[in-house]
One Martini backbone bead per residue (centre of mass of N, CA, C, O) as a GRO file, in nm:
protein
  391
    1UNK     BB    1   0.520   1.426  -1.097
    2UNK     BB    2   0.247   1.637  -1.082
    3UNK     BB    3   0.048   1.912  -1.042
    4UNK     BB    4  -0.191   1.677  -0.965
    5UNK     BB    5  -0.097   1.447  -0.778
    6UNK     BB    6  -0.281   1.416  -0.522
    7UNK     BB    7  -0.568   1.402  -0.640
    8UNK     BB    8  -0.501   1.159  -0.825
    9UNK     BB    9  -0.438   0.968  -0.594
   10UNK     BB   10  -0.720   0.975  -0.468
   11UNK     BB   11  -0.873   0.876  -0.715
   12UNK     BB   12  -0.716   0.613  -0.745
   13UNK     BB   13  -0.808   0.499  -0.471
   14UNK     BB   14  -1.107   0.484  -0.542
   15UNK     BB   15  -1.085   0.303  -0.791
   16UNK     BB   16  -0.947   0.068  -0.644
   17UNK     BB   17  -1.182   0.005  -0.455
   18UNK     BB   18  -1.380  -0.070  -0.679
   19UNK     BB   19  -1.210  -0.300  -0.805
   20UNK     BB   20  -1.196  -0.474  -0.554
   21UNK     BB   21  -1.499  -0.518  -0.525
   22UNK     BB   22  -1.530  -0.649  -0.802
   23UNK     BB   23  -1.329  -0.879  -0.748
   24UNK     BB   24  -1.489  -1.016  -0.523
   25UNK     BB   25  -1.730  -1.091  -0.693
   26UNK     BB   26  -1.571  -1.264  -0.896
   27UNK     BB   27  -1.453  -1.460  -0.690
   28UNK     BB   28  -1.724  -1.568  -0.592
   29UNK     BB   29  -1.806  -1.679  -0.865
   30UNK     BB   30  -1.570  -1.873  -0.891
   31UNK     BB   31  -1.619  -2.031  -0.623
   32UNK     BB   32  -1.924  -2.123  -0.707
   33UNK     BB   33  -1.863  -2.238  -1.024
   34UNK     BB   34  -1.649  -2.432  -0.980
   35UNK     BB   35  -1.572  -2.778  -1.081
   36UNK     BB   36  -1.240  -2.812  -0.984
   37UNK     BB   37  -1.246  -2.759  -0.695
   38UNK     BB   38  -1.113  -2.850  -0.417
   39UNK     BB   39  -1.165  -2.987  -0.143
   40UNK     BB   40  -1.201  -2.887   0.202
   41UNK     BB   41  -0.959  -2.937   0.471
   42UNK     BB   42  -0.967  -2.865   0.824
   43UNK     BB   43  -0.723  -2.870   1.073
   44UNK     BB   44  -0.696  -2.904   1.435
   45UNK     BB   45  -0.639  -2.941   1.764
   46UNK     BB   46  -0.986  -2.895   1.820
   47UNK     BB   47  -1.092  -2.965   1.529
   48UNK     BB   48  -1.281  -3.032   1.283
   49UNK     BB   49  -1.343  -3.101   0.985
   50UNK     BB   50  -1.339  -2.894   0.692
   51UNK     BB   51  -1.614  -2.884   0.463
   52UNK     BB   52  -1.821  -2.882   0.222
   53UNK     BB   53  -2.138  -2.836   0.205
   54UNK     BB   54  -2.419  -2.933   0.101
   55UNK     BB   55  -2.486  -2.724  -0.173
   56UNK     BB   56  -2.241  -2.593  -0.231
   57UNK     BB   57  -1.975  -2.531  -0.376
   58UNK     BB   58  -1.963  -2.742  -0.676
   59UNK     BB   59  -2.281  -2.791  -0.667
   60UNK     BB   60  -2.554  -2.858  -0.825
   61UNK     BB   61  -2.849  -2.710  -0.881
   62UNK     BB   62  -3.163  -2.743  -0.902
   63UNK     BB   63  -3.375  -2.754  -1.199
   64UNK     BB   64  -3.668  -2.679  -1.366
   65UNK     BB   65  -3.477  -2.606  -1.623
   66UNK     BB   66  -3.291  -2.819  -1.839
   67UNK     BB   67  -3.328  -2.667  -2.145
   68UNK     BB   68  -3.204  -2.396  -2.010
   69UNK     BB   69  -3.111  -2.114  -1.901
   70UNK     BB   70  -2.984  -2.028  -1.561
   71UNK     BB   71  -2.982  -1.830  -1.305
   72UNK     BB   72  -2.694  -1.779  -1.084
   73UNK     BB   73  -2.622  -1.711  -0.755
   74UNK     BB   74  -2.362  -1.628  -0.593
   75UNK     BB   75  -2.200  -1.798  -0.315
   76UNK     BB   76  -2.070  -1.845  -0.037
   77UNK     BB   77  -1.913  -2.041   0.156
   78UNK     BB   78  -1.962  -2.367   0.325
   79UNK     BB   79  -1.839  -2.511   0.639
   80UNK     BB   80  -1.778  -2.782   0.793
   81UNK     BB   81  -1.664  -2.714   1.132
   82UNK     BB   82  -1.638  -2.400   1.179
   83UNK     BB   83  -1.795  -2.361   1.441
   84UNK     BB   84  -1.611  -2.536   1.616
   85UNK     BB   85  -1.355  -2.379   1.564
   86UNK     BB   86  -1.455  -2.113   1.685
   87UNK     BB   87  -1.503  -2.213   1.979
   88UNK     BB   88  -1.175  -2.335   1.990
   89UNK     BB   89  -0.991  -2.110   1.928
   90UNK     BB   90  -0.649  -2.101   1.832
   91UNK     BB   91  -0.352  -2.051   1.710
   92UNK     BB   92  -0.301  -2.344   1.620
   93UNK     BB   93  -0.574  -2.408   1.480
   94UNK     BB   94  -0.559  -2.164   1.282
   95UNK     BB   95  -0.296  -2.241   1.147
   96UNK     BB   96  -0.390  -2.510   1.029
   97UNK     BB   97  -0.631  -2.397   0.872
   98UNK     BB   98  -0.469  -2.196   0.698
   99UNK     BB   99  -0.293  -2.401   0.552
  100UNK     BB  100  -0.531  -2.543   0.413
  101UNK     BB  101  -0.649  -2.300   0.266
  102UNK     BB  102  -0.397  -2.243   0.095
  103UNK     BB  103  -0.374  -2.523  -0.038
  104UNK     BB  104  -0.685  -2.483  -0.159
  105UNK     BB  105  -0.728  -2.184  -0.250
  106UNK     BB  106  -0.900  -2.041  -0.005
  107UNK     BB  107  -0.955  -1.710   0.029
  108UNK     BB  108  -1.199  -1.678   0.218
  109UNK     BB  109  -1.106  -1.850   0.454
  110UNK     BB  110  -0.834  -1.711   0.497
  111UNK     BB  111  -0.952  -1.434   0.569
  112UNK     BB  112  -1.113  -1.527   0.813
  113UNK     BB  113  -0.873  -1.648   0.976
  114UNK     BB  114  -0.718  -1.385   0.998
  115UNK     BB  115  -0.934  -1.239   1.172
  116UNK     BB  116  -0.921  -1.446   1.403
  117UNK     BB  117  -0.629  -1.395   1.477
  118UNK     BB  118  -0.666  -1.105   1.565
  119UNK     BB  119  -0.861  -1.170   1.799
  120UNK     BB  120  -0.673  -1.367   1.959
  121UNK     BB  121  -0.442  -1.170   2.004
  122UNK     BB  122  -0.488  -0.875   2.040
  123UNK     BB  123  -0.302  -0.759   2.338
  124UNK     BB  124  -0.101  -1.003   2.309
  125UNK     BB  125   0.235  -1.025   2.294
  126UNK     BB  126   0.296  -1.329   2.272
  127UNK     BB  127   0.114  -1.376   2.028
  128UNK     BB  128   0.247  -1.170   1.845
  129UNK     BB  129   0.529  -1.305   1.845
  130UNK     BB  130   0.435  -1.570   1.718
  131UNK     BB  131   0.358  -1.450   1.443
  132UNK     BB  132   0.637  -1.353   1.369
  133UNK     BB  133   0.773  -1.630   1.372
  134UNK     BB  134   0.598  -1.759   1.159
  135UNK     BB  135   0.664  -1.555   0.936
  136UNK     BB  136   0.975  -1.612   0.932
  137UNK     BB  137   0.929  -1.931   0.853
  138UNK     BB  138   0.770  -1.865   0.621
  139UNK     BB  139   0.591  -1.851   0.301
  140UNK     BB  140   0.431  -1.629   0.139
  141UNK     BB  141   0.107  -1.615   0.232
  142UNK     BB  142   0.158  -1.670   0.532
  143UNK     BB  143   0.325  -1.426   0.600
  144UNK     BB  144   0.117  -1.214   0.521
  145UNK     BB  145  -0.121  -1.310   0.706
  146UNK     BB  146   0.016  -1.287   0.979
  147UNK     BB  147   0.089  -0.978   0.954
  148UNK     BB  148  -0.197  -0.876   0.900
  149UNK     BB  149  -0.314  -0.975   1.165
  150UNK     BB  150  -0.123  -0.808   1.346
  151UNK     BB  151  -0.176  -0.519   1.233
  152UNK     BB  152  -0.488  -0.532   1.358
  153UNK     BB  153  -0.356  -0.554   1.635
  154UNK     BB  154  -0.271  -0.408   1.935
  155UNK     BB  155   0.006  -0.569   1.978
  156UNK     BB  156   0.183  -0.413   1.764
  157UNK     BB  157   0.253  -0.175   1.996
  158UNK     BB  158   0.433  -0.343   2.139
  159UNK     BB  159   0.762  -0.318   2.201
  160UNK     BB  160   0.839  -0.617   2.149
  161UNK     BB  161   0.700  -0.640   1.872
  162UNK     BB  162   0.827  -0.399   1.720
  163UNK     BB  163   1.119  -0.497   1.756
  164UNK     BB  164   1.086  -0.766   1.601
  165UNK     BB  165   1.003  -0.637   1.333
  166UNK     BB  166   1.259  -0.470   1.290
  167UNK     BB  167   1.455  -0.709   1.287
  168UNK     BB  168   1.327  -0.842   1.041
  169UNK     BB  169   1.377  -0.596   0.851
  170UNK     BB  170   1.704  -0.623   0.898
  171UNK     BB  171   1.726  -0.915   0.792
  172UNK     BB  172   1.949  -1.032   0.547
  173UNK     BB  173   1.856  -1.348   0.556
  174UNK     BB  174   1.596  -1.267   0.467
  175UNK     BB  175   1.347  -1.221   0.280
  176UNK     BB  176   1.239  -0.948   0.122
  177UNK     BB  177   0.933  -0.994   0.161
  178UNK     BB  178   0.949  -1.026   0.470
  179UNK     BB  179   1.075  -0.756   0.536
  180UNK     BB  180   0.856  -0.581   0.405
  181UNK     BB  181   0.617  -0.686   0.578
  182UNK     BB  182   0.729  -0.593   0.850
  183UNK     BB  183   0.745  -0.288   0.778
  184UNK     BB  184   0.447  -0.254   0.714
  185UNK     BB  185   0.345  -0.329   1.002
  186UNK     BB  186   0.492  -0.074   1.145
  187UNK     BB  187   0.290   0.164   1.048
  188UNK     BB  188   0.107   0.142   1.326
  189UNK     BB  189   0.263   0.335   1.472
  190UNK     BB  190   0.279   0.632   1.668
  191UNK     BB  191   0.597   0.601   1.713
  192UNK     BB  192   0.947   0.689   1.700
  193UNK     BB  193   1.249   0.653   1.783
  194UNK     BB  194   1.553   0.764   1.706
  195UNK     BB  195   1.668   0.479   1.671
  196UNK     BB  196   1.452   0.368   1.475
  197UNK     BB  197   1.499   0.574   1.253
  198UNK     BB  198   1.792   0.490   1.194
  199UNK     BB  199   1.726   0.196   1.116
  200UNK     BB  200   1.540   0.264   0.880
  201UNK     BB  201   1.744   0.430   0.721
  202UNK     BB  202   1.945   0.199   0.671
  203UNK     BB  203   1.751   0.043   0.491
  204UNK     BB  204   1.691   0.269   0.282
  205UNK     BB  205   2.018   0.286   0.205
  206UNK     BB  206   2.013   0.000   0.097
  207UNK     BB  207   2.097  -0.128  -0.215
  208UNK     BB  208   1.998  -0.444  -0.135
  209UNK     BB  209   1.685  -0.408  -0.024
  210UNK     BB  210   1.489  -0.295  -0.212
  211UNK     BB  211   1.169  -0.301  -0.106
  212UNK     BB  212   1.258  -0.250   0.189
  213UNK     BB  213   1.351   0.041   0.144
  214UNK     BB  214   1.077   0.157   0.061
  215UNK     BB  215   0.922   0.065   0.319
  216UNK     BB  216   1.092   0.219   0.524
  217UNK     BB  217   1.019   0.497   0.415
  218UNK     BB  218   0.711   0.481   0.438
  219UNK     BB  219   0.695   0.416   0.740
  220UNK     BB  220   0.828   0.672   0.840
  221UNK     BB  221   0.614   0.864   0.710
  222UNK     BB  222   0.355   0.747   0.847
  223UNK     BB  223   0.448   0.796   1.140
  224UNK     BB  224   0.487   1.094   1.113
  225UNK     BB  225   0.190   1.155   1.069
  226UNK     BB  226   0.090   1.040   1.337
  227UNK     BB  227   0.268   1.212   1.525
  228UNK     BB  228   0.180   1.490   1.421
  229UNK     BB  229  -0.130   1.456   1.486
  230UNK     BB  230  -0.072   1.408   1.800
  231UNK     BB  231   0.199   1.628   1.859
  232UNK     BB  232   0.356   1.800   1.615
  233UNK     BB  233   0.578   1.593   1.531
  234UNK     BB  234   0.856   1.577   1.256
  235UNK     BB  235   1.168   1.649   1.238
  236UNK     BB  236   1.313   1.371   1.288
  237UNK     BB  237   1.203   1.251   1.024
  238UNK     BB  238   1.260   1.469   0.803
  239UNK     BB  239   1.566   1.479   0.822
  240UNK     BB  240   1.598   1.183   0.710
  241UNK     BB  241   1.429   1.203   0.453
  242UNK     BB  242   1.597   1.428   0.322
  243UNK     BB  243   1.859   1.264   0.314
  244UNK     BB  244   1.749   1.042   0.137
  245UNK     BB  245   1.666   1.232  -0.101
  246UNK     BB  246   1.977   1.311  -0.150
  247UNK     BB  247   2.148   1.003  -0.118
  248UNK     BB  248   2.010   0.799  -0.258
  249UNK     BB  249   2.035   0.546  -0.521
  250UNK     BB  250   1.721   0.534  -0.521
  251UNK     BB  251   1.477   0.683  -0.688
  252UNK     BB  252   1.215   0.588  -0.543
  253UNK     BB  253   1.315   0.664  -0.260
  254UNK     BB  254   1.362   0.964  -0.305
  255UNK     BB  255   1.077   1.039  -0.384
  256UNK     BB  256   0.932   0.932  -0.129
  257UNK     BB  257   1.076   1.097   0.088
  258UNK     BB  258   0.961   1.376  -0.028
  259UNK     BB  259   0.648   1.295  -0.023
  260UNK     BB  260   0.548   1.222   0.276
  261UNK     BB  261   0.458   1.513   0.386
  262UNK     BB  262   0.188   1.538   0.215
  263UNK     BB  263   0.001   1.376   0.441
  264UNK     BB  264   0.045   1.634   0.664
  265UNK     BB  265   0.158   1.925   0.598
  266UNK     BB  266   0.393   2.067   0.714
  267UNK     BB  267   0.579   2.331   0.823
  268UNK     BB  268   0.874   2.395   0.714
  269UNK     BB  269   1.169   2.472   0.796
  270UNK     BB  270   1.427   2.681   0.703
  271UNK     BB  271   1.655   2.460   0.693
  272UNK     BB  272   1.528   2.311   0.433
  273UNK     BB  273   1.559   2.506   0.192
  274UNK     BB  274   1.851   2.466   0.094
  275UNK     BB  275   1.826   2.163   0.030
  276UNK     BB  276   1.590   2.184  -0.172
  277UNK     BB  277   1.720   2.387  -0.364
  278UNK     BB  278   1.952   2.199  -0.447
  279UNK     BB  279   1.780   1.971  -0.559
  280UNK     BB  280   1.627   2.145  -0.772
  281UNK     BB  281   1.907   2.202  -0.932
  282UNK     BB  282   2.074   1.893  -0.928
  283UNK     BB  283   1.897   1.674  -0.984
  284UNK     BB  284   1.870   1.428  -1.241
  285UNK     BB  285   1.565   1.415  -1.166
  286UNK     BB  286   1.271   1.552  -1.244
  287UNK     BB  287   1.083   1.452  -1.008
  288UNK     BB  288   1.264   1.551  -0.780
  289UNK     BB  289   1.253   1.848  -0.857
  290UNK     BB  290   0.950   1.876  -0.835
  291UNK     BB  291   0.925   1.783  -0.536
  292UNK     BB  292   1.097   2.012  -0.426
  293UNK     BB  293   0.909   2.238  -0.515
  294UNK     BB  294   0.669   2.140  -0.349
  295UNK     BB  295   0.800   2.151  -0.065
  296UNK     BB  296   0.870   2.463  -0.063
  297UNK     BB  297   0.562   2.566  -0.031
  298UNK     BB  298   0.591   2.447   0.288
  299UNK     BB  299   0.692   2.712   0.465
  300UNK     BB  300   0.798   2.962   0.699
  301UNK     BB  301   0.951   3.102   0.424
  302UNK     BB  302   0.831   3.220   0.136
  303UNK     BB  303   1.051   3.417   0.034
  304UNK     BB  304   1.277   3.204   0.015
  305UNK     BB  305   1.131   3.026  -0.186
  306UNK     BB  306   1.120   3.233  -0.417
  307UNK     BB  307   1.428   3.258  -0.441
  308UNK     BB  308   1.473   2.962  -0.519
  309UNK     BB  309   1.313   2.966  -0.781
  310UNK     BB  310   1.472   3.190  -0.922
  311UNK     BB  311   1.758   3.049  -0.906
  312UNK     BB  312   1.658   2.779  -1.074
  313UNK     BB  313   1.524   2.851  -1.350
  314UNK     BB  314   1.755   2.900  -1.565
  315UNK     BB  315   1.883   2.593  -1.520
  316UNK     BB  316   1.617   2.482  -1.636
  317UNK     BB  317   1.492   2.252  -1.895
  318UNK     BB  318   1.215   2.177  -1.783
  319UNK     BB  319   0.885   2.256  -1.819
  320UNK     BB  320   0.773   2.106  -1.571
  321UNK     BB  321   0.953   2.242  -1.356
  322UNK     BB  322   0.888   2.531  -1.427
  323UNK     BB  323   0.589   2.509  -1.368
  324UNK     BB  324   0.623   2.420  -1.074
  325UNK     BB  325   0.750   2.683  -0.979
  326UNK     BB  326   0.507   2.859  -1.039
  327UNK     BB  327   0.287   2.706  -0.884
  328UNK     BB  328   0.440   2.693  -0.594
  329UNK     BB  329   0.473   2.991  -0.556
  330UNK     BB  330   0.166   3.035  -0.521
  331UNK     BB  331   0.140   2.857  -0.274
  332UNK     BB  332   0.338   3.015  -0.091
  333UNK     BB  333   0.219   3.341  -0.178
  334UNK     BB  334   0.021   3.375  -0.385
  335UNK     BB  335  -0.036   3.674  -0.537
  336UNK     BB  336   0.263   3.764  -0.462
  337UNK     BB  337   0.376   3.565  -0.709
  338UNK     BB  338   0.301   3.699  -0.985
  339UNK     BB  339   0.564   3.847  -1.063
  340UNK     BB  340   0.725   3.584  -1.090
  341UNK     BB  341   0.545   3.456  -1.306
  342UNK     BB  342   0.598   3.679  -1.515
  343UNK     BB  343   0.901   3.630  -1.534
  344UNK     BB  344   0.883   3.340  -1.635
  345UNK     BB  345   0.714   3.403  -1.894
  346UNK     BB  346   0.927   3.586  -2.025
  347UNK     BB  347   1.152   3.360  -2.041
  348UNK     BB  348   0.898   3.150  -2.101
  349UNK     BB  349   0.644   3.137  -2.335
  350UNK     BB  350   0.510   2.860  -2.240
  351UNK     BB  351   0.398   3.028  -1.967
  352UNK     BB  352   0.196   3.253  -2.046
  353UNK     BB  353  -0.086   3.119  -2.010
  354UNK     BB  354  -0.053   3.046  -1.720
  355UNK     BB  355  -0.028   3.329  -1.611
  356UNK     BB  356  -0.303   3.434  -1.715
  357UNK     BB  357  -0.475   3.234  -1.557
  358UNK     BB  358  -0.384   3.314  -1.274
  359UNK     BB  359  -0.455   3.612  -1.291
  360UNK     BB  360  -0.760   3.566  -1.336
  361UNK     BB  361  -0.824   3.409  -1.078
  362UNK     BB  362  -0.737   3.632  -0.880
  363UNK     BB  363  -0.919   3.861  -1.002
  364UNK     BB  364  -1.190   3.690  -0.923
  365UNK     BB  365  -1.115   3.610  -0.598
  366UNK     BB  366  -0.926   3.383  -0.574
  367UNK     BB  367  -0.737   3.229  -0.285
  368UNK     BB  368  -0.753   2.936  -0.293
  369UNK     BB  369  -0.527   2.707  -0.399
  370UNK     BB  370  -0.704   2.465  -0.467
  371UNK     BB  371  -0.879   2.624  -0.672
  372UNK     BB  372  -0.659   2.711  -0.854
  373UNK     BB  373  -0.563   2.428  -0.929
  374UNK     BB  374  -0.845   2.301  -1.033
  375UNK     BB  375  -0.900   2.558  -1.247
  376UNK     BB  376  -0.651   2.471  -1.407
  377UNK     BB  377  -0.519   2.446  -1.703
  378UNK     BB  378  -0.347   2.213  -1.903
  379UNK     BB  379  -0.039   2.221  -2.130
  380UNK     BB  380   0.145   1.990  -2.006
  381UNK     BB  381   0.332   1.695  -2.057
  382UNK     BB  382   0.409   1.540  -1.725
  383UNK     BB  383   0.365   1.246  -1.740
  384UNK     BB  384   0.509   0.954  -1.588
  385UNK     BB  385   0.548   0.655  -1.680
  386UNK     BB  386   0.591   0.354  -1.581
  387UNK     BB  387   0.925   0.288  -1.697
  388UNK     BB  388   0.999   0.548  -1.795
  389UNK     BB  389   1.205   0.775  -1.886
  390UNK     BB  390   1.392   1.024  -1.744
  391UNK     BB  391   1.518   1.357  -1.736
   0.00000   0.00000   0.00000
């Protein structure tokens, strides 16, 4: 985590969306210009065969100029029989068509059929359960597409469907990718019962669960955000996330557990301060200590947070965590934390310019911490590249 972690994550999300859009354009160009793409035939219980229509992708268009380059505009595929399939669509016919689309590596048709599956499932719990069973039996792309289709359907929040998804996420005999996909689908829930939270926590704490542990943690955090925004309730989720952050053996899971409240930003109760303060002082990973400092800034008792920063500062060896303590002390208490920032700068001269910058920003009348944050120049190289060793 860096001092500008969340804004950079938002910017990264925007850039990713642009890249995905560009990728779709490139994929469409590939689909329309490929000369060796196999013809597509889709069969269903009540559907005609679906195959590329004449003049569609893979067939050369007539050219008025045969002796020179000619611009060709890529076009999406057009499949004979698709209209008839649409008219008589059922889960079984769409399943058969989807299998053929995957076999032919036709990503556009597969995406369309996934959306049609969502529509056919709708709010019907029995159909939703059928998709979960198909996902559990399938492998690779089929599993993902079935669960993505269910994730977008209202039936995903039916208690019977959500229970089946959780059981699939818990199933140690299932493939890790299948378990992870089921847990990802569960993030659409509006709330979790205390029992469900405990079951998700058990997955998150399982050292053999691999990516399923990470997904269980993220799903718990995302539903916490949903529940908090709807009801103001977060404590039952946060209590378990904080425990995961303290005790998990998986570094990525620990970091994520502490990060999840960032997306709803509740004011954490005073009981959390001691646990976060201990993590900030003792966790062996620099990023976990930084994240603990970040979490402390949003508590109901800013003065206790400042005391925790002061108590941890002398024993901290990383300049990045020390800077985080200064930065988030200001988030917790605003200009009232400037004396503590001055104390930190006196103890560590590397923070002197940071303190002067903050002092100047507050003297200029800036009070909103977001503006303080964004207008502050960075002097410390604190970005940890993925895969790099941590302090």
